[in-house]
Amino acid sequence: MGKVIAVANQKGGVGKTTTVINLAASLGVAEKRVLVVDIDPQANATSGVGIGKVKPSVYDVLVRGLQLGGAVVKTSIPFLEIVPSEIDLVGAEIELVGIPRREFRLRDALVDVRDEYDYILVDCPPSLGLLTLNGLVAADGVLIPIQGEYYAMEGVGKLLGTIRLVQDSLNPRLRIEGVLLTMYDTRLNLCKQVLEELRRYFGYKVYKTVIPRNVRLAEAPSFGKPVIMYDALSKGAQAYLELAKEVLSRDGKEGAR
């Protein structure tokens, strides 16, 4: 059964979608079957793997009850498929309110496809609303990207509080999969201090891999490609390949399937 990882942080601009796209592609390079579920109305994960506006989308799955398999789209990246998002998802928070088991819509939808993938990565919106709640209820673990800046820990307490509430009432198996430091600049003492603070707070949950600030990493989404398909030798690409190795190592899934 595929492992479901929600990538979440209600603070925007921390590299959440960048991590979803590039970790997914890097796991694909390791020949792991990967599904990205884009539940962010901005649809940046969708465009970041080269998919334009398509129907059906995750909106049809969550709001209209379409079987999730009917919304899966193949990408040009080996072993990587996606359930795309779209702008209609903006209204989903309101539309879901009157639907029974609204917090379980994504988890219920994933039941029929989990065995088809090794990993399912859910790109959550930068908020703690009903869409993110669906991601947390569906997930086995949460990957939290945190930017290497002064206010890095700001708001993380709220996310951890939400995770605890979900564990207590909706999804007791949910755990923190890992904490990832992004936009790391080796020249800045501040980044080193943030990394030390994260390791003090989260311990072994902090990945050894850190994601550097990298021009190629920032450019790749405008070409609709993960960075390993844009510039495989760049520092950003190499960092996400290392992160994928670390994820596989933690799960005991090293090597090709």
Coordinates of C-alpha atoms in Angstrom, one line a residue:
M1 CA 0.0 0.0 0.0
G2 CA 1.3 3.4 -1.0
K3 CA 2.5 5.8 1.7
V4 CA 0.6 9.1 1.8
I5 CA 2.6 12.2 2.7
A6 CA 1.0 15.6 3.1
V7 CA 3.4 18.5 2.5
A8 CA 2.0 21.3 4.6
N9 CA 2.9 24.6 6.1
Q10 CA 0.3 27.4 6.4
K11 CA 3.1 30.0 6.0
G12 CA 3.5 30.7 2.2
G13 CA 6.7 31.0 0.4
V14 CA 8.6 28.2 2.2
G15 CA 9.2 25.9 -0.7
K16 CA 6.2 23.6 -0.1
T17 CA 5.2 23.1 -3.8
T18 CA 8.8 23.1 -4.9
T19 CA 9.4 20.2 -2.5
V20 CA 6.3 18.3 -3.7
I21 CA 7.3 18.6 -7.4
N22 CA 11.0 17.8 -7.0
L23 CA 10.7 15.1 -4.3
A24 CA 8.1 13.4 -6.4
A25 CA 10.3 13.5 -9.5
S26 CA 13.4 12.3 -7.6
L27 CA 11.4 9.4 -6.2
G28 CA 10.4 8.7 -9.8
V29 CA 14.0 8.6 -10.8
A30 CA 14.5 5.8 -8.2
E31 CA 11.7 4.0 -10.1
K32 CA 9.1 4.5 -7.3
R33 CA 5.6 4.9 -8.5
V34 CA 4.5 8.3 -7.4
L35 CA 1.2 10.2 -7.4
V36 CA 1.0 13.9 -6.7
V37 CA -2.4 15.1 -5.5
D38 CA -2.6 18.9 -5.9
I39 CA -5.2 20.3 -3.5
D40 CA -3.9 23.9 -3.6
P41 CA -6.2 26.1 -5.7
Q42 CA -3.1 27.9 -7.0
A43 CA -2.3 24.7 -9.0
N44 CA 1.4 25.4 -9.0
A45 CA 2.3 21.7 -8.5
T46 CA 0.1 21.0 -11.6
S47 CA 1.8 23.6 -13.8
G48 CA 5.2 22.7 -12.3
V49 CA 5.1 19.2 -13.9
G50 CA 3.9 20.6 -17.2
I51 CA 0.2 20.1 -16.9
G52 CA -2.2 22.9 -18.0
K53 CA -5.8 23.4 -17.1
V54 CA -7.6 20.0 -17.5
K55 CA -10.8 18.4 -16.5
P56 CA -11.6 16.4 -14.4
S57 CA -9.5 17.7 -11.6
V58 CA -9.2 17.2 -7.8
Y59 CA -12.2 19.6 -7.5
D60 CA -14.4 17.0 -9.1
V61 CA -13.1 14.3 -6.8
L62 CA -13.5 16.3 -3.5
V63 CA -16.8 18.1 -4.3
R64 CA -18.6 16.1 -6.9
G65 CA -17.5 12.6 -5.7
L66 CA -15.7 11.5 -8.9
Q67 CA -13.6 8.4 -8.4
L68 CA -10.0 9.6 -8.0
G69 CA -8.7 7.3 -10.7
G70 CA -10.8 9.2 -13.2
A71 CA -8.8 12.4 -12.6
V72 CA -5.3 11.0 -12.7
V73 CA -3.1 12.5 -15.5
K74 CA 0.2 11.1 -16.7
T75 CA 3.2 13.4 -16.8
S76 CA 6.2 13.3 -19.0
I77 CA 8.3 12.3 -16.0
P78 CA 8.7 8.5 -15.7
F79 CA 6.8 6.9 -12.8
L80 CA 5.1 10.2 -11.9
E81 CA 1.3 10.9 -12.2
I82 CA -0.8 13.7 -10.9
V83 CA -4.3 14.6 -9.9
P84 CA -4.4 18.2 -11.1
S85 CA -5.8 21.2 -9.3
E86 CA -7.7 24.2 -10.8
I87 CA -9.1 27.6 -9.8
D88 CA -12.6 26.1 -9.1
L89 CA -11.0 24.6 -5.9
V90 CA -11.1 28.1 -4.4
G91 CA -14.8 27.6 -3.6
A92 CA -14.4 24.1 -2.3
E93 CA -14.0 25.0 1.3
I94 CA -17.5 26.5 1.3
E95 CA -19.0 23.7 -0.9
L96 CA -17.6 21.0 1.3
V97 CA -19.2 22.3 4.5
G98 CA -22.6 20.7 3.8
I99 CA -21.2 17.3 2.6
P100 CA -21.1 14.4 5.0
R101 CA -17.7 13.2 6.1
R102 CA -16.2 16.3 4.6
E103 CA -12.9 15.9 6.4
F104 CA -12.6 12.4 4.9
R105 CA -13.2 13.1 1.2
L106 CA -9.6 12.7 0.2
R107 CA -8.9 9.7 2.4
D108 CA -12.0 7.9 1.0
A109 CA -11.1 8.8 -2.5
L110 CA -7.5 7.4 -2.2
V111 CA -8.7 4.0 -1.0
D112 CA -9.1 2.6 -4.5
V113 CA -5.6 3.7 -5.8
R114 CA -3.2 3.4 -2.9
D115 CA -2.0 0.0 -4.0
E116 CA -1.0 1.4 -7.4
Y117 CA 1.7 3.7 -6.0
D118 CA 4.7 3.6 -3.7
Y119 CA 4.2 7.2 -2.6
I120 CA 1.3 9.7 -2.8
L121 CA 2.4 13.3 -2.1
V122 CA -0.4 15.8 -1.3
D123 CA 0.4 19.4 -1.9
C124 CA -1.7 21.3 0.7
P125 CA -2.6 25.0 0.4
P126 CA -0.9 27.6 2.6
S127 CA -3.7 27.7 5.1
L128 CA -5.2 25.5 7.8
G129 CA -8.6 25.2 6.2
L130 CA -10.8 22.3 5.2
L131 CA -8.6 21.4 2.2
T132 CA -5.4 21.1 4.3
L133 CA -7.5 19.2 6.9
N134 CA -8.4 16.7 4.2
G135 CA -4.7 16.3 3.4
L136 CA -3.8 15.6 7.0
V137 CA -6.7 13.2 7.5
A138 CA -5.7 11.2 4.4
A139 CA -2.0 11.2 5.3
D140 CA 0.3 8.7 7.1
G141 CA 2.8 11.5 7.7
V142 CA 3.3 15.2 7.3
L143 CA 6.4 16.7 5.7
I144 CA 7.0 20.3 6.9
P145 CA 9.2 22.6 4.8
I146 CA 10.6 25.5 6.8
Q147 CA 12.5 28.4 5.2
G148 CA 15.9 29.4 6.6
E149 CA 14.9 32.8 7.8
Y150 CA 14.3 34.8 11.0
Y151 CA 10.6 34.0 11.3
A152 CA 11.1 30.4 10.3
M153 CA 9.3 29.0 13.3
E154 CA 6.5 31.5 13.2
G155 CA 3.2 29.7 12.7
V156 CA 4.7 26.2 13.1
G157 CA 3.0 26.0 16.5
K158 CA -0.4 26.4 14.9
L159 CA 0.4 23.7 12.4
L160 CA 1.6 21.3 15.2
G161 CA -1.6 22.1 17.1
T162 CA -3.7 21.2 14.1
I163 CA -1.7 18.0 13.7
R164 CA -2.4 17.1 17.3
L165 CA -6.1 17.8 16.9
V166 CA -6.2 15.6 13.8
Q167 CA -4.3 12.8 15.7
D168 CA -6.8 13.0 18.6
S169 CA -10.0 13.0 16.7
L170 CA -9.7 12.1 13.0
N171 CA -6.5 10.3 12.1
P172 CA -4.6 8.7 15.1
R173 CA -2.0 7.2 12.8
L174 CA -0.8 10.6 11.5
R175 CA 2.8 11.5 12.5
I176 CA 5.4 14.0 11.5
E177 CA 7.3 12.5 8.6
G178 CA 10.1 15.0 8.6
V179 CA 11.1 18.6 8.8
L180 CA 12.9 20.1 5.8
L181 CA 15.0 23.3 5.8
T182 CA 14.6 25.1 2.5
M183 CA 16.2 28.1 0.9
Y184 CA 19.4 27.5 2.9
D185 CA 22.3 29.9 2.3
T186 CA 25.6 28.6 3.7
R187 CA 26.9 32.2 3.8
L188 CA 24.4 33.3 6.4
N189 CA 24.9 32.5 10.1
L190 CA 21.1 33.0 10.4
C191 CA 20.5 29.9 8.3
K192 CA 22.8 27.9 10.5
Q193 CA 21.1 29.2 13.6
V194 CA 17.7 28.2 12.2
L195 CA 18.9 24.7 11.4
E196 CA 20.3 24.3 15.0
E197 CA 17.0 25.5 16.4
L198 CA 15.0 23.1 14.3
R199 CA 17.2 20.2 15.4
R200 CA 16.8 21.2 19.0
Y201 CA 13.0 21.3 18.7
F202 CA 12.4 18.4 16.3
G203 CA 15.4 16.2 16.8
Y204 CA 15.9 13.3 14.4
K205 CA 12.8 14.4 12.5
V206 CA 14.8 17.1 10.7
Y207 CA 16.2 15.8 7.5
K208 CA 20.0 15.8 7.1
T209 CA 19.5 17.1 3.6
V210 CA 18.9 20.9 3.3
I211 CA 17.6 22.6 0.2
P212 CA 19.8 25.5 -0.9
R213 CA 18.9 28.7 -2.5
N214 CA 19.4 27.9 -6.2
V215 CA 18.7 29.9 -9.4
R216 CA 18.0 26.7 -11.5
L217 CA 15.6 25.5 -8.8
A218 CA 13.7 28.8 -9.0
E219 CA 13.7 28.8 -12.8
A220 CA 12.5 25.2 -13.4
P221 CA 8.7 25.7 -12.7
S222 CA 8.4 28.4 -15.4
F223 CA 9.4 25.7 -17.9
G224 CA 6.9 23.2 -16.4
K225 CA 9.7 20.9 -15.3
P226 CA 11.1 19.5 -12.0
V227 CA 14.6 20.8 -11.6
I228 CA 16.1 17.3 -12.3
M229 CA 14.6 17.5 -15.8
Y230 CA 15.7 21.1 -16.2
D231 CA 19.3 21.0 -14.9
A232 CA 20.1 17.7 -13.3
L233 CA 23.6 18.8 -12.3
S234 CA 22.4 21.9 -10.4
K235 CA 22.7 22.1 -6.6
G236 CA 18.9 22.2 -6.3
A237 CA 18.5 19.0 -8.3
Q238 CA 21.2 17.2 -6.4
A239 CA 19.7 18.3 -3.0
Y240 CA 16.3 16.8 -3.9
L241 CA 17.9 13.6 -5.1
E242 CA 19.6 13.4 -1.7
L243 CA 16.3 14.1 0.0
A244 CA 14.7 11.3 -2.0
K245 CA 17.4 8.9 -0.9
E246 CA 16.9 9.9 2.7
V247 CA 13.1 9.4 2.5
L248 CA 13.7 5.9 1.0
S249 CA 16.3 5.1 3.6
R250 CA 14.0 6.0 6.4
D251 CA 11.3 3.8 4.9
G252 CA 13.8 1.0 4.2
K253 CA 13.0 1.2 0.4
E254 CA 16.4 2.0 -1.0
G255 CA 17.0 1.0 -4.6
A256 CA 14.8 0.4 -7.6
R257 CA 11.6 -1.5 -7.1

